[in-house]
Amino acid sequence: MTQDIADLTASIQAFARERDWEQFNTPKNLACALTVESGELLEHFQWLTIEQSSALMADPAKRAEVADELADVLIYCLSFANCAGIEVGQAIQAKLARNEVRFPVAEVRGRY
């Protein structure tokens, strides 16, 4: 089942509300938690070569572990956005528009 951002945010809010965790959802706490979860995602790839990291993702069990960490990161991102009053879709569209100007295709295509 695919859900849009609003549905996911509502599910995350309901989960936290049912557990009385919303009291802990401050911008600072959520930013800290996001950093921790990002580190846990990175931990799966630490010290691996590009080839090894690709091989890791081909392993179904490892891929599931990485997916769990990615879900944690996204949960905290959406929780942060909700707490901070940021509409994620609008924020992404605005950032992409700014990046269109900063990185014109003719100048950056194929360059990192």
PDB file of N, CA and C in Angstrom:
ATOM      1  N   MET A   1       0.834  -1.171   0.000  1.00  0.00           N
ATOM      2  CA  MET A   1       0.000   0.000   0.000  1.00  0.00           C
ATOM      3  C   MET A   1       0.885   1.242   0.000  1.00  0.00           C
ATOM      4  N   THR A   2       0.682   2.099  -0.958  1.00  0.00           N
ATOM      5  CA  THR A   2       1.421   3.348  -1.034  1.00  0.00           C
ATOM      6  C   THR A   2       0.602   4.442  -0.358  1.00  0.00           C
ATOM      7  N   GLN A   3       1.280   5.229   0.482  1.00  0.00           N
ATOM      8  CA  GLN A   3       0.611   6.334   1.160  1.00  0.00           C
ATOM      9  C   GLN A   3       1.299   7.633   0.782  1.00  0.00           C
ATOM     10  N   ASP A   4       0.523   8.714   0.761  1.00  0.00           N
ATOM     11  CA  ASP A   4       1.148   9.997   0.503  1.00  0.00           C
ATOM     12  C   ASP A   4       1.708  10.557   1.815  1.00  0.00           C
ATOM     13  N   ILE A   5       2.417  11.658   1.712  1.00  0.00           N
ATOM     14  CA  ILE A   5       3.094  12.237   2.871  1.00  0.00           C
ATOM     15  C   ILE A   5       2.095  12.599   3.975  1.00  0.00           C
ATOM     16  N   ALA A   6       0.960  13.136   3.607  1.00  0.00           N
ATOM     17  CA  ALA A   6      -0.037  13.524   4.609  1.00  0.00           C
ATOM     18  C   ALA A   6      -0.541  12.305   5.380  1.00  0.00           C
ATOM     19  N   ASP A   7      -0.791  11.210   4.677  1.00  0.00           N
ATOM     20  CA  ASP A   7      -1.241   9.983   5.339  1.00  0.00           C
ATOM     21  C   ASP A   7      -0.166   9.427   6.267  1.00  0.00           C
ATOM     22  N   LEU A   8       1.070   9.427   5.793  1.00  0.00           N
ATOM     23  CA  LEU A   8       2.170   8.933   6.623  1.00  0.00           C
ATOM     24  C   LEU A   8       2.341   9.794   7.871  1.00  0.00           C
ATOM     25  N   THR A   9       2.280  11.112   7.698  1.00  0.00           N
ATOM     26  CA  THR A   9       2.414  12.018   8.831  1.00  0.00           C
ATOM     27  C   THR A   9       1.304  11.780   9.840  1.00  0.00           C
ATOM     28  N   ALA A  10       0.083  11.590   9.365  1.00  0.00           N
ATOM     29  CA  ALA A  10      -1.043  11.325  10.265  1.00  0.00           C
ATOM     30  C   ALA A  10      -0.846  10.008  11.014  1.00  0.00           C
ATOM     31  N   SER A  11      -0.348   8.987  10.341  1.00  0.00           N
ATOM     32  CA  SER A  11      -0.086   7.696  10.995  1.00  0.00           C
ATOM     33  C   SER A  11       0.983   7.833  12.071  1.00  0.00           C
ATOM     34  N   ILE A  12       2.027   8.589  11.761  1.00  0.00           N
ATOM     35  CA  ILE A  12       3.118   8.813  12.726  1.00  0.00           C
ATOM     36  C   ILE A  12       2.595   9.592  13.928  1.00  0.00           C
ATOM     37  N   GLN A  13       1.785  10.619  13.676  1.00  0.00           N
ATOM     38  CA  GLN A  13       1.204  11.414  14.765  1.00  0.00           C
ATOM     39  C   GLN A  13       0.324  10.545  15.657  1.00  0.00           C
ATOM     40  N   ALA A  14      -0.499   9.726  15.054  1.00  0.00           N
ATOM     41  CA  ALA A  14      -1.397   8.861  15.824  1.00  0.00           C
ATOM     42  C   ALA A  14      -0.591   7.891  16.682  1.00  0.00           C
ATOM     43  N   PHE A  15       0.448   7.325  16.116  1.00  0.00           N
ATOM     44  CA  PHE A  15       1.309   6.398  16.852  1.00  0.00           C
ATOM     45  C   PHE A  15       1.888   7.081  18.087  1.00  0.00           C
ATOM     46  N   ALA A  16       2.428   8.291  17.912  1.00  0.00           N
ATOM     47  CA  ALA A  16       3.024   9.029  19.025  1.00  0.00           C
ATOM     48  C   ALA A  16       1.961   9.442  20.044  1.00  0.00           C
ATOM     49  N   ARG A  17       0.821   9.893  19.553  1.00  0.00           N
ATOM     50  CA  ARG A  17      -0.249  10.350  20.443  1.00  0.00           C
ATOM     51  C   ARG A  17      -0.749   9.208  21.328  1.00  0.00           C
ATOM     52  N   GLU A  18      -0.941   8.036  20.753  1.00  0.00           N
ATOM     53  CA  GLU A  18      -1.426   6.881  21.512  1.00  0.00           C
ATOM     54  C   GLU A  18      -0.484   6.506  22.649  1.00  0.00           C
ATOM     55  N   ARG A  19       0.774   6.811  22.502  1.00  0.00           N
ATOM     56  CA  ARG A  19       1.788   6.459  23.501  1.00  0.00           C
ATOM     57  C   ARG A  19       2.169   7.646  24.393  1.00  0.00           C
ATOM     58  N   ASP A  20       1.513   8.761  24.185  1.00  0.00           N
ATOM     59  CA  ASP A  20       1.805  10.004  24.897  1.00  0.00           C
ATOM     60  C   ASP A  20       3.255  10.423  24.691  1.00  0.00           C
ATOM     61  N   TRP A  21       3.734  10.267  23.465  1.00  0.00           N
ATOM     62  CA  TRP A  21       5.104  10.653  23.130  1.00  0.00           C
ATOM     63  C   TRP A  21       5.178  12.026  22.502  1.00  0.00           C
ATOM     64  N   GLU A  22       4.037  12.614  22.169  1.00  0.00           N
ATOM     65  CA  GLU A  22       4.082  13.935  21.534  1.00  0.00           C
ATOM     66  C   GLU A  22       4.762  14.969  22.428  1.00  0.00           C
ATOM     67  N   GLN A  23       4.705  14.754  23.731  1.00  0.00           N
ATOM     68  CA  GLN A  23       5.352  15.681  24.663  1.00  0.00           C
ATOM     69  C   GLN A  23       6.858  15.772  24.437  1.00  0.00           C
ATOM     70  N   PHE A  24       7.432  14.745  23.837  1.00  0.00           N
ATOM     71  CA  PHE A  24       8.877  14.720  23.595  1.00  0.00           C
ATOM     72  C   PHE A  24       9.238  15.223  22.199  1.00  0.00           C
ATOM     73  N   ASN A  25       8.230  15.456  21.374  1.00  0.00           N
ATOM     74  CA  ASN A  25       8.464  15.855  19.984  1.00  0.00           C
ATOM     75  C   ASN A  25       8.684  17.360  19.871  1.00  0.00           C
ATOM     76  N   THR A  26       9.882  17.779  20.270  1.00  0.00           N
ATOM     77  CA  THR A  26      10.292  19.173  20.115  1.00  0.00           C
ATOM     78  C   THR A  26      11.273  19.230  18.949  1.00  0.00           C
ATOM     79  N   PRO A  27      11.445  20.403  18.337  1.00  0.00           N
ATOM     80  CA  PRO A  27      12.409  20.480  17.236  1.00  0.00           C
ATOM     81  C   PRO A  27      13.796  19.963  17.623  1.00  0.00           C
ATOM     82  N   LYS A  28      14.284  20.331  18.800  1.00  0.00           N
ATOM     83  CA  LYS A  28      15.606  19.894  19.235  1.00  0.00           C
ATOM     84  C   LYS A  28      15.667  18.373  19.393  1.00  0.00           C
ATOM     85  N   ASN A  29      14.691  17.803  20.090  1.00  0.00           N
ATOM     86  CA  ASN A  29      14.700  16.353  20.305  1.00  0.00           C
ATOM     87  C   ASN A  29      14.593  15.587  18.992  1.00  0.00           C
ATOM     88  N   LEU A  30      13.739  16.056  18.118  1.00  0.00           N
ATOM     89  CA  LEU A  30      13.564  15.356  16.842  1.00  0.00           C
ATOM     90  C   LEU A  30      14.788  15.500  15.947  1.00  0.00           C
ATOM     91  N   ALA A  31      15.428  16.675  15.962  1.00  0.00           N
ATOM     92  CA  ALA A  31      16.659  16.853  15.187  1.00  0.00           C
ATOM     93  C   ALA A  31      17.750  15.930  15.717  1.00  0.00           C
ATOM     94  N   CYS A  32      17.847  15.805  17.042  1.00  0.00           N
ATOM     95  CA  CYS A  32      18.836  14.883  17.635  1.00  0.00           C
ATOM     96  C   CYS A  32      18.539  13.440  17.239  1.00  0.00           C
ATOM     97  N   ALA A  33      17.274  13.045  17.355  1.00  0.00           N
ATOM     98  CA  ALA A  33      16.890  11.673  17.015  1.00  0.00           C
ATOM     99  C   ALA A  33      17.156  11.384  15.541  1.00  0.00           C
ATOM    100  N   LEU A  34      16.904  12.367  14.699  1.00  0.00           N
ATOM    101  CA  LEU A  34      17.162  12.215  13.263  1.00  0.00           C
ATOM    102  C   LEU A  34      18.642  11.969  13.001  1.00  0.00           C
ATOM    103  N   THR A  35      19.482  12.687  13.703  1.00  0.00           N
ATOM    104  CA  THR A  35      20.923  12.507  13.556  1.00  0.00           C
ATOM    105  C   THR A  35      21.352  11.109  13.989  1.00  0.00           C
ATOM    106  N   VAL A  36      20.813  10.651  15.090  1.00  0.00           N
ATOM    107  CA  VAL A  36      21.139   9.304  15.592  1.00  0.00           C
ATOM    108  C   VAL A  36      20.717   8.250  14.573  1.00  0.00           C
ATOM    109  N   GLU A  37      19.497   8.357  14.083  1.00  0.00           N
ATOM    110  CA  GLU A  37      19.001   7.363  13.125  1.00  0.00           C
ATOM    111  C   GLU A  37      19.768   7.421  11.807  1.00  0.00           C
ATOM    112  N   SER A  38      20.161   8.622  11.381  1.00  0.00           N
ATOM    113  CA  SER A  38      20.982   8.742  10.165  1.00  0.00           C
ATOM    114  C   SER A  38      22.309   8.026  10.355  1.00  0.00           C
ATOM    115  N   GLY A  39      22.872   8.151  11.551  1.00  0.00           N
ATOM    116  CA  GLY A  39      24.117   7.447  11.863  1.00  0.00           C
ATOM    117  C   GLY A  39      23.930   5.940  11.827  1.00  0.00           C
ATOM    118  N   GLU A  40      22.789   5.471  12.306  1.00  0.00           N
ATOM    119  CA  GLU A  40      22.525   4.032  12.276  1.00  0.00           C
ATOM    120  C   GLU A  40      22.369   3.532  10.844  1.00  0.00           C
ATOM    121  N   LEU A  41      21.805   4.363   9.983  1.00  0.00           N
ATOM    122  CA  LEU A  41      21.733   4.019   8.558  1.00  0.00           C
ATOM    123  C   LEU A  41      23.141   3.952   7.969  1.00  0.00           C
ATOM    124  N   LEU A  42      23.938   4.947   8.258  1.00  0.00           N
ATOM    125  CA  LEU A  42      25.304   5.005   7.745  1.00  0.00           C
ATOM    126  C   LEU A  42      26.155   3.846   8.243  1.00  0.00           C
ATOM    127  N   GLU A  43      25.894   3.412   9.456  1.00  0.00           N
ATOM    128  CA  GLU A  43      26.681   2.331  10.052  1.00  0.00           C
ATOM    129  C   GLU A  43      26.704   1.075   9.178  1.00  0.00           C
ATOM    130  N   HIS A  44      25.622   0.833   8.456  1.00  0.00           N
ATOM    131  CA  HIS A  44      25.575  -0.345   7.582  1.00  0.00           C
ATOM    132  C   HIS A  44      26.598  -0.276   6.447  1.00  0.00           C
ATOM    133  N   PHE A  45      27.027   0.925   6.110  1.00  0.00           N
ATOM    134  CA  PHE A  45      27.915   1.118   4.959  1.00  0.00           C
ATOM    135  C   PHE A  45      29.325   1.569   5.346  1.00  0.00           C
ATOM    136  N   GLN A  46      29.518   1.809   6.616  1.00  0.00           N
ATOM    137  CA  GLN A  46      30.822   2.292   7.073  1.00  0.00           C
ATOM    138  C   GLN A  46      31.922   1.321   6.659  1.00  0.00           C
ATOM    139  N   TRP A  47      32.949   1.857   6.072  1.00  0.00           N
ATOM    140  CA  TRP A  47      34.160   1.149   5.664  1.00  0.00           C
ATOM    141  C   TRP A  47      33.959   0.255   4.449  1.00  0.00           C
ATOM    142  N   LEU A  48      32.787   0.230   3.859  1.00  0.00           N
ATOM    143  CA  LEU A  48      32.575  -0.597   2.671  1.00  0.00           C
ATOM    144  C   LEU A  48      33.001   0.153   1.412  1.00  0.00           C
ATOM    145  N   THR A  49      33.446  -0.589   0.432  1.00  0.00           N
ATOM    146  CA  THR A  49      33.702  -0.003  -0.882  1.00  0.00           C
ATOM    147  C   THR A  49      32.357   0.198  -1.581  1.00  0.00           C
ATOM    148  N   ILE A  50      32.384   0.878  -2.695  1.00  0.00           N
ATOM    149  CA  ILE A  50      31.161   1.061  -3.481  1.00  0.00           C
ATOM    150  C   ILE A  50      30.582  -0.287  -3.877  1.00  0.00           C
ATOM    151  N   GLU A  51      31.451  -1.187  -4.301  1.00  0.00           N
ATOM    152  CA  GLU A  51      30.998  -2.514  -4.713  1.00  0.00           C
ATOM    153  C   GLU A  51      30.402  -3.283  -3.540  1.00  0.00           C
ATOM    154  N   GLN A  52      31.051  -3.201  -2.385  1.00  0.00           N
ATOM    155  CA  GLN A  52      30.545  -3.906  -1.210  1.00  0.00           C
ATOM    156  C   GLN A  52      29.199  -3.341  -0.758  1.00  0.00           C
ATOM    157  N   SER A  53      29.047  -2.032  -0.863  1.00  0.00           N
ATOM    158  CA  SER A  53      27.772  -1.440  -0.460  1.00  0.00           C
ATOM    159  C   SER A  53      26.647  -1.870  -1.398  1.00  0.00           C
ATOM    160  N   SER A  54      26.954  -2.012  -2.677  1.00  0.00           N
ATOM    161  CA  SER A  54      25.950  -2.511  -3.625  1.00  0.00           C
ATOM    162  C   SER A  54      25.614  -3.966  -3.342  1.00  0.00           C
ATOM    163  N   ALA A  55      26.625  -4.753  -3.021  1.00  0.00           N
ATOM    164  CA  ALA A  55      26.398  -6.160  -2.684  1.00  0.00           C
ATOM    165  C   ALA A  55      25.561  -6.290  -1.420  1.00  0.00           C
ATOM    166  N   LEU A  56      25.810  -5.423  -0.448  1.00  0.00           N
ATOM    167  CA  LEU A  56      25.040  -5.449   0.793  1.00  0.00           C
ATOM    168  C   LEU A  56      23.553  -5.266   0.482  1.00  0.00           C
ATOM    169  N   MET A  57      23.243  -4.355  -0.420  1.00  0.00           N
ATOM    170  CA  MET A  57      21.846  -4.091  -0.757  1.00  0.00           C
ATOM    171  C   MET A  57      21.212  -5.231  -1.551  1.00  0.00           C
ATOM    172  N   ALA A  58      22.021  -6.100  -2.119  1.00  0.00           N
ATOM    173  CA  ALA A  58      21.495  -7.258  -2.844  1.00  0.00           C
ATOM    174  C   ALA A  58      21.107  -8.392  -1.891  1.00  0.00           C
ATOM    175  N   ASP A  59      21.568  -8.327  -0.646  1.00  0.00           N
ATOM    176  CA  ASP A  59      21.238  -9.333   0.369  1.00  0.00           C
ATOM    177  C   ASP A  59      19.890  -8.961   0.988  1.00  0.00           C
ATOM    178  N   PRO A  60      18.863  -9.808   0.824  1.00  0.00           N
ATOM    179  CA  PRO A  60      17.523  -9.455   1.318  1.00  0.00           C
ATOM    180  C   PRO A  60      17.470  -9.138   2.819  1.00  0.00           C
ATOM    181  N   ALA A  61      18.197  -9.864   3.628  1.00  0.00           N
ATOM    182  CA  ALA A  61      18.176  -9.610   5.076  1.00  0.00           C
ATOM    183  C   ALA A  61      18.817  -8.263   5.397  1.00  0.00           C
ATOM    184  N   LYS A  62      19.953  -7.977   4.769  1.00  0.00           N
ATOM    185  CA  LYS A  62      20.623  -6.691   4.994  1.00  0.00           C
ATOM    186  C   LYS A  62      19.786  -5.540   4.447  1.00  0.00           C
ATOM    187  N   ARG A  63      19.176  -5.768   3.294  1.00  0.00           N
ATOM    188  CA  ARG A  63      18.320  -4.744   2.696  1.00  0.00           C
ATOM    189  C   ARG A  63      17.166  -4.407   3.641  1.00  0.00           C
ATOM    190  N   ALA A  64      16.594  -5.413   4.297  1.00  0.00           N
ATOM    191  CA  ALA A  64      15.506  -5.184   5.253  1.00  0.00           C
ATOM    192  C   ALA A  64      15.995  -4.369   6.452  1.00  0.00           C
ATOM    193  N   GLU A  65      17.201  -4.645   6.916  1.00  0.00           N
ATOM    194  CA  GLU A  65      17.767  -3.873   8.026  1.00  0.00           C
ATOM    195  C   GLU A  65      17.963  -2.415   7.625  1.00  0.00           C
ATOM    196  N   VAL A  66      18.484  -2.202   6.427  1.00  0.00           N
ATOM    197  CA  VAL A  66      18.687  -0.841   5.926  1.00  0.00           C
ATOM    198  C   VAL A  66      17.335  -0.149   5.748  1.00  0.00           C
ATOM    199  N   ALA A  67      16.345  -0.871   5.255  1.00  0.00           N
ATOM    200  CA  ALA A  67      15.009  -0.293   5.084  1.00  0.00           C
ATOM    201  C   ALA A  67      14.428   0.154   6.424  1.00  0.00           C
ATOM    202  N   ASP A  68      14.657  -0.629   7.476  1.00  0.00           N
ATOM    203  CA  ASP A  68      14.197  -0.230   8.812  1.00  0.00           C
ATOM    204  C   ASP A  68      14.851   1.069   9.258  1.00  0.00           C
ATOM    205  N   GLU A  69      16.155   1.188   9.023  1.00  0.00           N
ATOM    206  CA  GLU A  69      16.854   2.418   9.413  1.00  0.00           C
ATOM    207  C   GLU A  69      16.375   3.602   8.590  1.00  0.00           C
ATOM    208  N   LEU A  70      16.167   3.381   7.299  1.00  0.00           N
ATOM    209  CA  LEU A  70      15.652   4.451   6.451  1.00  0.00           C
ATOM    210  C   LEU A  70      14.266   4.880   6.922  1.00  0.00           C
ATOM    211  N   ALA A  71      13.429   3.916   7.290  1.00  0.00           N
ATOM    212  CA  ALA A  71      12.097   4.245   7.809  1.00  0.00           C
ATOM    213  C   ALA A  71      12.207   5.099   9.069  1.00  0.00           C
ATOM    214  N   ASP A  72      13.138   4.749   9.962  1.00  0.00           N
ATOM    215  CA  ASP A  72      13.335   5.553  11.168  1.00  0.00           C
ATOM    216  C   ASP A  72      13.714   6.987  10.817  1.00  0.00           C
ATOM    217  N   VAL A  73      14.625   7.142   9.861  1.00  0.00           N
ATOM    218  CA  VAL A  73      15.045   8.484   9.437  1.00  0.00           C
ATOM    219  C   VAL A  73      13.844   9.266   8.896  1.00  0.00           C
ATOM    220  N   LEU A  74      13.069   8.637   8.047  1.00  0.00           N
ATOM    221  CA  LEU A  74      11.924   9.327   7.450  1.00  0.00           C
ATOM    222  C   LEU A  74      10.840   9.636   8.478  1.00  0.00           C
ATOM    223  N   ILE A  75      10.637   8.733   9.426  1.00  0.00           N
ATOM    224  CA  ILE A  75       9.671   8.989  10.502  1.00  0.00           C
ATOM    225  C   ILE A  75      10.082  10.243  11.271  1.00  0.00           C
ATOM    226  N   TYR A  76      11.349  10.337  11.618  1.00  0.00           N
ATOM    227  CA  TYR A  76      11.801  11.519  12.345  1.00  0.00           C
ATOM    228  C   TYR A  76      11.762  12.770  11.469  1.00  0.00           C
ATOM    229  N   CYS A  77      12.036  12.642  10.180  1.00  0.00           N
ATOM    230  CA  CYS A  77      11.925  13.799   9.281  1.00  0.00           C
ATOM    231  C   CYS A  77      10.481  14.314   9.261  1.00  0.00           C
ATOM    232  N   LEU A  78       9.533  13.411   9.098  1.00  0.00           N
ATOM    233  CA  LEU A  78       8.135  13.833   9.047  1.00  0.00           C
ATOM    234  C   LEU A  78       7.653  14.347  10.399  1.00  0.00           C
ATOM    235  N   SER A  79       8.127  13.741  11.475  1.00  0.00           N
ATOM    236  CA  SER A  79       7.774  14.227  12.812  1.00  0.00           C
ATOM    237  C   SER A  79       8.323  15.632  13.027  1.00  0.00           C
ATOM    238  N   PHE A  80       9.558  15.848  12.595  1.00  0.00           N
ATOM    239  CA  PHE A  80      10.168  17.182  12.717  1.00  0.00           C
ATOM    240  C   PHE A  80       9.373  18.202  11.920  1.00  0.00           C
ATOM    241  N   ALA A  81       9.060  17.862  10.684  1.00  0.00           N
ATOM    242  CA  ALA A  81       8.309  18.791   9.830  1.00  0.00           C
ATOM    243  C   ALA A  81       6.970  19.134  10.469  1.00  0.00           C
ATOM    244  N   ASN A  82       6.297  18.146  11.001  1.00  0.00           N
ATOM    245  CA  ASN A  82       5.007  18.381  11.640  1.00  0.00           C
ATOM    246  C   ASN A  82       5.166  19.295  12.851  1.00  0.00           C
ATOM    247  N   CYS A  83       6.138  18.992  13.683  1.00  0.00           N
ATOM    248  CA  CYS A  83       6.391  19.778  14.892  1.00  0.00           C
ATOM    249  C   CYS A  83       6.756  21.221  14.549  1.00  0.00           C
ATOM    250  N   ALA A  84       7.520  21.397  13.497  1.00  0.00           N
ATOM    251  CA  ALA A  84       8.006  22.722  13.108  1.00  0.00           C
ATOM    252  C   ALA A  84       7.038  23.472  12.194  1.00  0.00           C
ATOM    253  N   GLY A  85       5.935  22.823  11.825  1.00  0.00           N
ATOM    254  CA  GLY A  85       4.968  23.482  10.953  1.00  0.00           C
ATOM    255  C   GLY A  85       5.449  23.630   9.524  1.00  0.00           C
ATOM    256  N   ILE A  86       6.252  22.687   9.073  1.00  0.00           N
ATOM    257  CA  ILE A  86       6.788  22.711   7.706  1.00  0.00           C
ATOM    258  C   ILE A  86       5.991  21.733   6.853  1.00  0.00           C
ATOM    259  N   GLU A  87       5.436  22.229   5.751  1.00  0.00           N
ATOM    260  CA  GLU A  87       4.729  21.355   4.825  1.00  0.00           C
ATOM    261  C   GLU A  87       5.789  20.763   3.892  1.00  0.00           C
ATOM    262  N   VAL A  88       6.015  19.478   4.008  1.00  0.00           N
ATOM    263  CA  VAL A  88       7.139  18.820   3.335  1.00  0.00           C
ATOM    264  C   VAL A  88       7.073  18.972   1.817  1.00  0.00           C
ATOM    265  N   GLY A  89       5.926  18.742   1.240  1.00  0.00           N
ATOM    266  CA  GLY A  89       5.805  18.859  -0.217  1.00  0.00           C
ATOM    267  C   GLY A  89       6.169  20.250  -0.713  1.00  0.00           C
ATOM    268  N   GLN A  90       5.680  21.278  -0.031  1.00  0.00           N
ATOM    269  CA  GLN A  90       6.009  22.648  -0.415  1.00  0.00           C
ATOM    270  C   GLN A  90       7.494  22.937  -0.220  1.00  0.00           C
ATOM    271  N   ALA A  91       8.062  22.452   0.891  1.00  0.00           N
ATOM    272  CA  ALA A  91       9.485  22.678   1.166  1.00  0.00           C
ATOM    273  C   ALA A  91      10.354  22.038   0.080  1.00  0.00           C
ATOM    274  N   ILE A  92       9.988  20.840  -0.322  1.00  0.00           N
ATOM    275  CA  ILE A  92      10.761  20.140  -1.359  1.00  0.00           C
ATOM    276  C   ILE A  92      10.646  20.871  -2.695  1.00  0.00           C
ATOM    277  N   GLN A  93       9.438  21.269  -3.063  1.00  0.00           N
ATOM    278  CA  GLN A  93       9.253  21.975  -4.326  1.00  0.00           C
ATOM    279  C   GLN A  93      10.023  23.301  -4.339  1.00  0.00           C
ATOM    280  N   ALA A  94      10.006  24.023  -3.218  1.00  0.00           N
ATOM    281  CA  ALA A  94      10.742  25.291  -3.131  1.00  0.00           C
ATOM    282  C   ALA A  94      12.246  25.049  -3.252  1.00  0.00           C
ATOM    283  N   LYS A  95      12.730  24.006  -2.601  1.00  0.00           N
ATOM    284  CA  LYS A  95      14.167  23.703  -2.659  1.00  0.00           C
ATOM    285  C   LYS A  95      14.567  23.282  -4.071  1.00  0.00           C
ATOM    286  N   LEU A  96      13.758  22.470  -4.719  1.00  0.00           N
ATOM    287  CA  LEU A  96      14.055  22.076  -6.100  1.00  0.00           C
ATOM    288  C   LEU A  96      14.085  23.294  -7.021  1.00  0.00           C
ATOM    289  N   ALA A  97      13.175  24.232  -6.812  1.00  0.00           N
ATOM    290  CA  ALA A  97      13.155  25.451  -7.634  1.00  0.00           C
ATOM    291  C   ALA A  97      14.442  26.253  -7.435  1.00  0.00           C
ATOM    292  N   ARG A  98      14.891  26.379  -6.182  1.00  0.00           N
ATOM    293  CA  ARG A  98      16.157  27.085  -5.924  1.00  0.00           C
ATOM    294  C   ARG A  98      17.335  26.331  -6.542  1.00  0.00           C
ATOM    295  N   ASN A  99      17.304  25.013  -6.457  1.00  0.00           N
ATOM    296  CA  ASN A  99      18.399  24.215  -7.027  1.00  0.00           C
ATOM    297  C   ASN A  99      18.431  24.275  -8.550  1.00  0.00           C
ATOM    298  N   GLU A 100      17.273  24.462  -9.175  1.00  0.00           N
ATOM    299  CA  GLU A 100      17.227  24.633 -10.632  1.00  0.00           C
ATOM    300  C   GLU A 100      18.070  25.837 -11.033  1.00  0.00           C
ATOM    301  N   VAL A 101      18.009  26.897 -10.238  1.00  0.00           N
ATOM    302  CA  VAL A 101      18.769  28.118 -10.518  1.00  0.00           C
ATOM    303  C   VAL A 101      20.243  27.905 -10.167  1.00  0.00           C
ATOM    304  N   ARG A 102      20.503  27.282  -9.029  1.00  0.00           N
ATOM    305  CA  ARG A 102      21.881  27.085  -8.573  1.00  0.00           C
ATOM    306  C   ARG A 102      22.657  26.116  -9.458  1.00  0.00           C
ATOM    307  N   PHE A 103      21.975  25.128 -10.008  1.00  0.00           N
ATOM    308  CA  PHE A 103      22.636  24.067 -10.763  1.00  0.00           C
ATOM    309  C   PHE A 103      21.986  23.896 -12.139  1.00  0.00           C
ATOM    310  N   PRO A 104      22.211  24.827 -13.045  1.00  0.00           N
ATOM    311  CA  PRO A 104      21.620  24.715 -14.391  1.00  0.00           C
ATOM    312  C   PRO A 104      22.121  23.450 -15.101  1.00  0.00           C
ATOM    313  N   VAL A 105      21.225  22.765 -15.741  1.00  0.00           N
ATOM    314  CA  VAL A 105      21.554  21.505 -16.418  1.00  0.00           C
ATOM    315  C   VAL A 105      22.743  21.668 -17.344  1.00  0.00           C
ATOM    316  N   ALA A 106      22.766  22.722 -18.126  1.00  0.00           N
ATOM    317  CA  ALA A 106      23.840  22.927 -19.102  1.00  0.00           C
ATOM    318  C   ALA A 106      25.220  23.029 -18.448  1.00  0.00           C
ATOM    319  N   GLU A 107      25.247  23.463 -17.203  1.00  0.00           N
ATOM    320  CA  GLU A 107      26.533  23.646 -16.512  1.00  0.00           C
ATOM    321  C   GLU A 107      26.946  22.446 -15.674  1.00  0.00           C
ATOM    322  N   VAL A 108      26.002  21.668 -15.207  1.00  0.00           N
ATOM    323  CA  VAL A 108      26.349  20.633 -14.236  1.00  0.00           C
ATOM    324  C   VAL A 108      26.047  19.198 -14.690  1.00  0.00           C
ATOM    325  N   ARG A 109      25.414  19.037 -15.818  1.00  0.00           N
ATOM    326  CA  ARG A 109      25.022  17.679 -16.254  1.00  0.00           C
ATOM    327  C   ARG A 109      26.227  16.758 -16.290  1.00  0.00           C
ATOM    328  N   GLY A 110      26.124  15.635 -15.548  1.00  0.00           N
ATOM    329  CA  GLY A 110      27.192  14.647 -15.515  1.00  0.00           C
ATOM    330  C   GLY A 110      28.358  15.002 -14.602  1.00  0.00           C
ATOM    331  N   ARG A 111      28.271  16.123 -13.922  1.00  0.00           N
ATOM    332  CA  ARG A 111      29.335  16.547 -13.004  1.00  0.00           C
ATOM    333  C   ARG A 111      28.845  16.413 -11.584  1.00  0.00           C
ATOM    334  N   TYR A 112      29.696  16.033 -10.736  1.00  0.00           N
ATOM    335  CA  TYR A 112      29.327  15.898  -9.328  1.00  0.00           C
ATOM    336  C   TYR A 112      29.930  16.991  -8.508  1.00  0.00           C
TER     337      TYR A 112
END
